[in-house]
Amino acid sequence: MVNSIRKFPLILFFLLALPVCIFARKSNSAKQAVVTEDSNEFNSMDEESKETNEVEKTEHDQVIEESWQTLEWEAGDSEFVLYYTVVIEKYNAKKQLFEWALTIRAKNTDTSVEIRPRQSPGLYRYKIVAYNLIGAPSMESEWMEFSIFHALSPRITNISSSATGSSTIYLNQYNDGVFTVEGKNLFAPTADAVLNDSEDSNDSKDSSDETVVTSQTSYVLTNCSTGEQLIPEILESNKSGRKIKMRFDVNALKIGDYILTATDASGLKTDSGKNLIVVKKSEGCSFDFSLGYAASFALYGGTYPEYSESKIYPYNAYAKMNLIFLKRKGGHFGVGLNAHTNHVKFENSAYTIRGNTIDAYLNAIYQFPLYFSSKNEKKRGKLAAALEIYGGVGVLLFNDFYFTFKNNAKSYEFNSFGISVQGGADIQLFLGRKFFLEFGADYINAFMPDSAFGEVIPRVGMGWHL
């Protein structure tokens, strides 16, 4: 009988291991290793982790956990085998060699074992040893490597597009398909993904016998209406798993709502959170606000320029508010409010004159956006500037004009208002996605009760696009 066992080709007994990677639970036996690898992150989230551990596990999660840290293999002619043992070694990065971790004996002729005690995350290898019917080792397999990752439930708390700064994008505007996703346990799909985040510059540690492998996470964007799925290209991720940058094919995105799902290598998924991406054809409305310095130049008419003996009034400021509600390829249309305030002050040997003018207008607006045309992919197509022309009607107010003579006599204060019309143009130079510098000039013509006069008002300011 022994001879027949020796002659039998037990090579078929050696296996094809199912798991390429297995997962470390946050049980008591593995918890210390988890904290050692990334203590800063897990200490800061200690209270949150306690609350999470108190939440009742769903039936789906329980099924997933049953397969964690389990090795399986295939074997033929098990009737000639009394039992199997699995020898597991862990890679020591400091010594650059594998060291014995544990040996597990399978129950009878079972071709799977559950790793007990749970092992900490890292790089491992194992081999299977078969024992014959008299209890002697008869054959052993080659060493096979596998990795153990943290089994961490991913969470998404915020998604922002590099083009819009929000989770909503518009197909008729510039889009690079790049999104920054923030949350917890958002790791790269592959263990050797590039890490690039200044927030984690102080998180580097000597991992000693631990590998840099933390976890693997896959990502899929699902159309809520059609069920169509898109797989992103991962651009950057950080070691802490708090932020990851990804890119989708813009041409594959259609109008509608999309759900971004992150799935840990153990099968845990984002169950809820701010993981909605909205794709629209065009931006419905936008709001621009700007303010800055202006200087008035009188062109003709009026009375106070004669007394002030000057046609230049430098003490001026302006404010603008625009609501753009119609956006087409040929340009954008909207309405806006534009106001100037001017302080008049002049002194000569006979008198001093002081007063203020205030004018405000309701304008119709046309904007034409200009985009970068550059070989730099990150810059090409982004909004560079916007040309704007506008015109409207409003009122102009003379407020508290009075003379003070050398004998300290003071004239009555003069107040008056009249209808005024305005036309103007400016250019907005964008220094970022929202912030811009503004340069322009306004022409106004006021119809006062006693006269009409005209002014040109050059101006420079800064603004914010919402």
C-alpha positions as semicolon CSV with decimal commas, in nm:
position;residue;x (nm);y (nm);z (nm)
1;M;0,000;0,000;0,000
2;V;0,288;0,230;0,083
3;N;0,448;0,157;-0,254
4;S;0,130;0,250;-0,437
5;I;0,120;0,576;-0,254
6;R;0,478;0,658;-0,347
7;K;0,421;0,578;-0,710
8;F;0,103;0,781;-0,736
9;P;0,163;1,115;-0,912
10;L;0,065;1,359;-0,642
11;I;0,157;1,650;-0,866
12;L;-0,213;1,690;-0,946
13;F;-0,267;1,754;-0,581
14;F;-0,090;2,086;-0,600
15;L;-0,305;2,374;-0,640
16;L;-0,407;2,688;-0,797
17;A;-0,462;2,927;-0,507
18;L;-0,786;3,117;-0,534
19;P;-0,695;3,424;-0,333
20;V;-0,437;3,658;-0,475
21;C;-0,501;3,880;-0,175
22;I;-0,685;3,834;0,152
23;F;-0,808;4,080;0,405
24;A;-0,734;4,176;0,761
25;R;-1,034;4,243;0,981
26;K;-1,019;4,500;1,253
27;S;-1,055;4,226;1,515
28;N;-0,868;4,229;1,845
29;S;-0,590;4,014;1,700
30;A;-0,517;4,247;1,406
31;K;-0,610;4,583;1,550
32;Q;-0,261;4,656;1,687
33;A;-0,103;4,601;1,348
34;V;-0,353;4,834;1,184
35;V;-0,274;5,115;1,428
36;T;0,099;5,060;1,390
37;E;0,087;5,105;1,012
38;D;-0,110;5,428;1,010
39;S;-0,143;5,541;1,371
40;N;-0,199;5,909;1,295
41;E;-0,505;5,843;1,081
42;F;-0,668;5,584;1,305
43;N;-0,602;5,769;1,630
44;S;-0,768;6,079;1,486
45;M;-1,071;5,872;1,390
46;D;-1,088;5,667;1,713
47;E;-1,430;5,788;1,817
48;E;-1,569;5,741;1,468
49;S;-1,427;5,387;1,455
50;K;-1,595;5,301;1,785
51;E;-1,929;5,422;1,655
52;T;-1,882;5,225;1,333
53;N;-1,800;4,906;1,524
54;E;-2,121;4,945;1,722
55;V;-2,336;4,955;1,410
56;E;-2,504;4,621;1,331
57;K;-2,347;4,449;1,029
58;T;-2,568;4,380;0,734
59;E;-2,621;4,030;0,601
60;H;-2,417;4,121;0,291
61;D;-2,117;4,228;0,497
62;Q;-2,133;3,911;0,706
63;V;-2,117;3,697;0,391
64;I;-1,815;3,894;0,273
65;E;-1,634;3,859;0,604
66;E;-1,668;3,481;0,598
67;S;-1,415;3,469;0,311
68;W;-1,159;3,698;0,474
69;Q;-0,817;3,542;0,543
70;T;-0,911;3,207;0,393
71;L;-0,682;3,003;0,165
72;E;-0,823;2,745;-0,075
73;W;-0,663;2,503;-0,319
74;E;-0,746;2,217;-0,549
75;A;-0,612;1,863;-0,507
76;G;-0,657;1,531;-0,683
77;D;-0,669;1,176;-0,538
78;S;-0,716;1,299;-0,183
79;E;-0,779;0,938;-0,077
80;F;-0,400;0,898;-0,056
81;V;-0,365;1,203;0,169
82;L;-0,412;1,192;0,543
83;Y;-0,409;1,570;0,592
84;Y;-0,253;1,896;0,466
85;T;-0,057;2,167;0,641
86;V;-0,013;2,526;0,525
87;V;0,314;2,700;0,606
88;I;0,290;3,081;0,597
89;E;0,581;3,323;0,598
90;K;0,571;3,702;0,617
91;Y;0,807;3,936;0,432
92;N;1,030;4,147;0,656
93;A;1,106;4,462;0,458
94;K;1,383;4,567;0,693
95;K;1,571;4,239;0,658
96;Q;1,447;4,186;0,301
97;L;1,356;3,824;0,360
98;F;1,057;3,605;0,444
99;E;1,018;3,485;0,803
100;W;0,801;3,210;0,942
101;A;0,463;3,338;1,062
102;L;0,255;3,029;1,138
103;T;0,172;2,675;1,032
104;I;-0,190;2,563;1,000
105;R;-0,311;2,204;0,981
106;A;-0,621;2,149;0,770
107;K;-0,903;1,942;0,911
108;N;-0,877;1,590;0,768
109;T;-0,849;1,626;0,391
110;D;-1,011;1,970;0,365
111;T;-0,859;2,183;0,089
112;S;-0,908;2,516;0,262
113;V;-0,796;2,673;0,586
114;E;-0,893;2,985;0,771
115;I;-0,593;3,181;0,893
116;R;-0,604;3,195;1,270
117;P;-0,492;3,409;1,439
118;R;-0,562;3,690;1,195
119;Q;-0,250;3,831;1,034
120;S;-0,166;4,199;1,000
121;P;-0,151;4,364;0,655
122;G;0,161;4,289;0,455
123;L;0,322;4,065;0,194
124;Y;0,316;3,689;0,259
125;R;0,392;3,359;0,092
126;Y;0,268;3,009;0,162
127;K;0,315;2,647;0,059
128;I;0,104;2,334;0,102
129;V;0,255;2,017;0,248
130;A;0,072;1,686;0,199
131;Y;0,103;1,407;0,452
132;N;0,046;1,048;0,340
133;L;-0,156;0,782;0,514
134;I;0,122;0,697;0,758
135;G;0,158;1,063;0,864
136;A;0,479;1,140;0,679
137;P;0,524;1,441;0,449
138;S;0,505;1,318;0,092
139;M;0,496;1,626;-0,128
140;E;0,496;2,003;-0,102
141;S;0,406;2,283;-0,339
142;E;0,609;2,581;-0,458
143;W;0,594;2,902;-0,257
144;M;0,308;3,129;-0,363
145;E;0,283;3,495;-0,264
146;F;-0,024;3,685;-0,150
147;S;-0,100;4,017;0,019
148;I;-0,319;4,101;0,314
149;F;-0,495;4,437;0,302
150;H;-0,698;4,633;0,551
151;A;-1,069;4,562;0,506
152;L;-1,198;4,917;0,544
153;S;-1,540;5,045;0,444
154;P;-1,493;5,339;0,203
155;R;-1,691;5,659;0,245
156;I;-1,736;5,956;0,010
157;T;-1,804;6,296;0,165
158;N;-1,742;6,533;-0,127
159;I;-1,690;6,531;-0,504
160;S;-1,569;6,837;-0,695
161;S;-1,492;6,888;-1,062
162;S;-1,173;7,071;-1,155
163;A;-1,375;7,264;-1,414
164;T;-1,668;7,382;-1,201
165;G;-1,558;7,331;-0,840
166;S;-1,873;7,131;-0,767
167;S;-2,014;6,786;-0,841
168;T;-2,209;6,929;-1,138
169;I;-2,055;6,968;-1,483
170;Y;-2,188;7,116;-1,809
171;L;-2,136;6,958;-2,149
172;N;-2,134;7,285;-2,344
173;Q;-1,852;7,426;-2,129
174;Y;-1,492;7,328;-2,076
175;N;-1,456;6,986;-1,913
176;D;-1,145;6,778;-1,851
177;G;-1,338;6,501;-1,677
178;V;-1,121;6,533;-1,365
179;F;-1,284;6,499;-1,023
180;T;-1,138;6,518;-0,674
181;V;-1,311;6,277;-0,437
182;E;-1,278;6,324;-0,060
183;G;-1,378;6,097;0,221
184;K;-1,234;5,802;0,412
185;N;-1,059;5,482;0,302
186;L;-1,038;5,590;-0,062
187;F;-0,727;5,402;-0,173
188;A;-0,587;5,339;-0,518
189;P;-0,708;5,041;-0,726
190;T;-0,353;4,900;-0,734
191;A;-0,102;4,873;-0,454
192;D;0,172;5,049;-0,651
193;A;-0,036;5,357;-0,745
194;V;0,144;5,691;-0,734
195;L;0,093;5,878;-0,410
196;N;0,096;6,256;-0,432
197;D;-0,051;6,468;-0,155
198;S;0,118;6,731;0,059
199;E;-0,118;6,651;0,346
200;D;0,058;6,319;0,391
201;S;0,412;6,447;0,370
202;N;0,449;6,403;0,746
203;D;0,283;6,064;0,753
204;S;0,577;5,867;0,615
205;K;0,708;5,604;0,854
206;D;0,957;5,322;0,865
207;S;0,724;5,036;0,794
208;S;0,989;4,781;0,911
209;D;0,830;4,445;0,838
210;E;0,513;4,596;0,695
211;T;0,477;4,662;0,324
212;V;0,345;4,991;0,190
213;V;0,032;4,804;0,085
214;T;-0,267;4,941;0,273
215;S;-0,575;4,852;0,073
216;Q;-0,713;4,833;-0,278
217;T;-1,029;5,008;-0,386
218;S;-1,213;4,994;-0,717
219;Y;-1,435;5,271;-0,850
220;V;-1,727;5,273;-1,089
221;L;-1,958;5,552;-1,206
222;T;-2,311;5,431;-1,276
223;N;-2,577;5,617;-1,474
224;C;-2,889;5,622;-1,255
225;S;-3,122;5,600;-1,557
226;T;-2,952;5,355;-1,792
227;G;-2,727;5,160;-1,556
228;E;-2,430;5,223;-1,787
229;Q;-2,100;5,203;-1,598
230;L;-1,776;5,395;-1,648
231;I;-1,440;5,308;-1,497
232;P;-1,220;5,611;-1,412
233;E;-0,850;5,660;-1,462
234;I;-0,684;5,721;-1,126
235;L;-0,450;6,021;-1,144
236;E;-0,343;6,073;-0,783
237;S;-0,416;5,930;-0,440
238;N;-0,283;5,986;-0,094
239;K;-0,161;5,730;0,156
240;S;-0,421;5,819;0,418
241;G;-0,708;5,744;0,181
242;R;-0,874;6,079;0,244
243;K;-0,848;6,212;-0,112
244;I;-0,819;6,068;-0,460
245;K;-0,820;6,232;-0,803
246;M;-0,970;6,054;-1,102
247;R;-1,064;6,125;-1,463
248;F;-1,361;6,007;-1,669
249;D;-1,402;6,011;-2,045
250;V;-1,607;6,327;-2,100
251;N;-1,734;6,199;-2,435
252;A;-1,891;5,901;-2,257
253;L;-2,084;6,117;-2,010
254;K;-2,448;6,187;-2,093
255;I;-2,700;6,423;-1,941
256;G;-2,829;6,279;-1,615
257;D;-2,735;6,172;-1,264
258;Y;-2,447;5,937;-1,185
259;I;-2,355;5,753;-0,865
260;L;-1,988;5,698;-0,786
261;T;-1,934;5,375;-0,593
262;A;-1,609;5,282;-0,419
263;T;-1,561;4,914;-0,335
264;D;-1,288;4,789;-0,105
265;A;-1,096;4,479;-0,214
266;S;-1,284;4,287;0,057
267;G;-1,620;4,377;-0,099
268;L;-1,724;4,660;0,135
269;K;-1,890;4,947;-0,054
270;T;-1,991;5,306;-0,007
271;D;-2,348;5,266;0,109
272;S;-2,442;5,633;0,128
273;G;-2,288;5,977;0,118
274;K;-2,230;6,266;-0,116
275;N;-2,141;6,048;-0,414
276;L;-2,371;6,200;-0,677
277;I;-2,233;6,353;-0,999
278;V;-2,476;6,555;-1,210
279;V;-2,420;6,613;-1,583
280;K;-2,616;6,897;-1,746
281;K;-2,617;7,038;-2,096
282;S;-2,556;7,395;-1,987
283;E;-2,525;7,605;-1,677
284;G;-2,864;7,753;-1,595
285;C;-2,761;8,083;-1,437
286;S;-2,447;8,246;-1,310
287;F;-2,384;8,551;-1,098
288;D;-2,094;8,797;-1,121
289;F;-2,011;9,056;-0,857
290;S;-1,733;9,313;-0,892
291;L;-1,621;9,640;-0,739
292;G;-1,326;9,874;-0,772
293;Y;-1,191;10,218;-0,850
294;A;-1,316;10,460;-1,115
295;A;-1,234;10,816;-1,229
296;S;-1,487;11,047;-1,396
297;F;-1,405;11,265;-1,696
298;A;-1,665;11,530;-1,784
299;L;-1,722;11,561;-2,160
300;Y;-1,981;11,834;-2,196
301;G;-2,265;12,022;-2,028
302;G;-2,342;12,052;-1,662
303;T;-2,292;12,337;-1,418
304;Y;-2,063;12,213;-1,142
305;P;-1,764;12,154;-1,379
306;E;-1,762;12,531;-1,437
307;Y;-1,732;12,603;-1,066
308;S;-1,484;12,325;-0,989
309;E;-1,265;12,440;-1,277
310;S;-1,183;12,078;-1,360
311;K;-1,321;11,801;-1,575
312;I;-1,146;11,518;-1,390
313;Y;-1,290;11,378;-1,066
314;P;-1,064;11,109;-0,916
315;Y;-1,258;11,022;-0,600
316;N;-1,482;10,760;-0,752
317;A;-1,581;10,397;-0,692
318;Y;-1,812;10,151;-0,864
319;A;-1,995;9,823;-0,803
320;K;-2,150;9,578;-1,051
321;M;-2,382;9,282;-1,019
322;N;-2,467;9,066;-1,322
323;L;-2,715;8,782;-1,357
324;I;-2,646;8,571;-1,667
325;F;-2,947;8,350;-1,741
326;L;-2,913;8,254;-2,109
327;K;-2,598;8,083;-2,238
328;R;-2,544;7,986;-2,599
329;K;-2,241;7,906;-2,811
330;G;-2,263;8,252;-2,962
331;G;-2,251;8,424;-2,623
332;H;-2,424;8,477;-2,292
333;F;-2,712;8,713;-2,212
334;G;-2,836;8,862;-1,889
335;V;-2,921;9,168;-1,684
336;G;-2,723;9,366;-1,431
337;L;-2,698;9,658;-1,195
338;N;-2,417;9,911;-1,223
339;A;-2,357;10,199;-0,981
340;H;-2,099;10,476;-0,939
341;T;-2,037;10,709;-0,651
342;N;-1,823;11,022;-0,692
343;H;-1,702;11,269;-0,434
344;V;-1,642;11,619;-0,572
345;K;-1,398;11,842;-0,386
346;F;-1,242;12,166;-0,515
347;E;-1,084;12,468;-0,345
348;N;-0,960;12,804;-0,480
349;S;-0,893;13,148;-0,334
350;A;-1,262;13,242;-0,322
351;Y;-1,452;12,929;-0,216
352;T;-1,453;12,554;-0,157
353;I;-1,705;12,328;-0,324
354;R;-1,802;11,983;-0,195
355;G;-2,064;11,730;-0,294
356;N;-2,141;11,381;-0,419
357;T;-2,294;11,227;-0,723
358;I;-2,453;10,882;-0,722
359;D;-2,584;10,705;-1,030
360;A;-2,727;10,355;-1,076
361;Y;-2,845;10,168;-1,388
362;L;-3,035;9,859;-1,491
363;N;-2,851;9,713;-1,792
364;A;-2,898;9,452;-2,059
365;I;-2,576;9,248;-2,094
366;Y;-2,403;9,045;-2,361
367;Q;-2,094;8,838;-2,274
368;F;-1,859;8,651;-2,501
369;P;-1,629;8,399;-2,325
370;L;-1,272;8,342;-2,437
371;Y;-1,091;8,014;-2,368
372;F;-0,724;7,919;-2,354
373;S;-0,572;7,762;-2,663
374;S;-0,257;7,599;-2,533
375;K;-0,042;7,291;-2,581
376;N;-0,063;7,242;-2,207
377;E;-0,348;6,993;-2,158
378;K;-0,417;7,113;-1,804
379;K;-0,460;7,470;-1,928
380;R;-0,619;7,423;-2,270
381;G;-0,990;7,497;-2,289
382;K;-1,019;7,672;-1,953
383;L;-1,196;8,007;-1,934
384;A;-0,938;8,280;-1,984
385;A;-1,150;8,595;-2,016
386;A;-1,493;8,731;-2,097
387;L;-1,574;9,033;-2,312
388;E;-1,882;9,224;-2,205
389;I;-2,093;9,503;-2,352
390;Y;-2,402;9,647;-2,190
391;G;-2,640;9,940;-2,188
392;G;-2,935;10,061;-1,983
393;V;-3,123;10,335;-1,810
394;G;-3,109;10,466;-1,455
395;V;-3,099;10,777;-1,238
396;L;-2,828;11,020;-1,131
397;L;-2,841;11,206;-0,799
398;F;-2,665;11,527;-0,696
399;N;-2,629;11,496;-0,318
400;D;-2,535;11,767;-0,067
401;F;-2,354;12,008;-0,297
402;Y;-2,263;12,333;-0,120
403;F;-2,013;12,623;-0,128
404;T;-1,806;12,745;0,164
405;F;-1,667;13,094;0,115
406;K;-1,360;13,250;0,273
407;N;-1,571;13,440;0,526
408;N;-1,700;13,096;0,640
409;A;-2,038;13,164;0,487
410;K;-2,201;12,845;0,364
411;S;-2,449;12,812;0,083
412;Y;-2,764;12,606;0,088
413;E;-2,717;12,239;0,010
414;F;-2,817;12,145;-0,342
415;N;-2,989;11,813;-0,417
416;S;-3,131;11,708;-0,749
417;F;-3,183;11,397;-0,960
418;G;-3,263;11,312;-1,319
419;I;-3,290;11,029;-1,567
420;S;-2,962;10,899;-1,708
421;V;-2,861;10,646;-1,972
422;Q;-2,547;10,437;-1,981
423;G;-2,341;10,229;-2,222
424;G;-2,017;10,049;-2,154
425;A;-1,777;9,764;-2,213
426;D;-1,523;9,571;-2,010
427;I;-1,306;9,262;-2,008
428;Q;-1,283;9,010;-1,726
429;L;-0,947;8,834;-1,695
430;F;-0,982;8,512;-1,494
431;L;-0,697;8,435;-1,255
432;G;-0,869;8,119;-1,135
433;R;-1,193;7,932;-1,178
434;K;-1,392;8,205;-1,000
435;F;-1,177;8,511;-0,936
436;F;-1,121;8,772;-1,208
437;L;-0,978;9,118;-1,269
438;E;-1,199;9,365;-1,454
439;F;-1,105;9,656;-1,681
440;G;-1,363;9,873;-1,852
441;A;-1,517;10,212;-1,919
442;D;-1,870;10,355;-1,896
443;Y;-2,032;10,641;-2,081
444;I;-2,325;10,816;-1,915
445;N;-2,556;11,094;-2,028
446;A;-2,770;11,251;-1,757
447;F;-3,081;11,460;-1,822
448;M;-3,101;11,694;-1,523
449;P;-3,380;11,951;-1,473
450;D;-3,161;12,246;-1,569
451;S;-2,911;12,087;-1,809
452;A;-2,777;11,768;-1,958
453;F;-2,419;11,650;-1,935
454;G;-2,204;11,355;-2,033
455;E;-1,915;11,168;-1,867
456;V;-1,673;10,886;-1,942
457;I;-1,578;10,672;-1,642
458;P;-1,275;10,441;-1,684
459;R;-1,253;10,179;-1,409
460;V;-1,054;9,884;-1,278
461;G;-1,166;9,631;-1,021
462;M;-1,189;9,270;-0,915
463;G;-1,477;9,027;-0,902
464;W;-1,608;8,682;-0,825
465;H;-1,798;8,447;-1,052
466;L;-2,065;8,227;-0,894
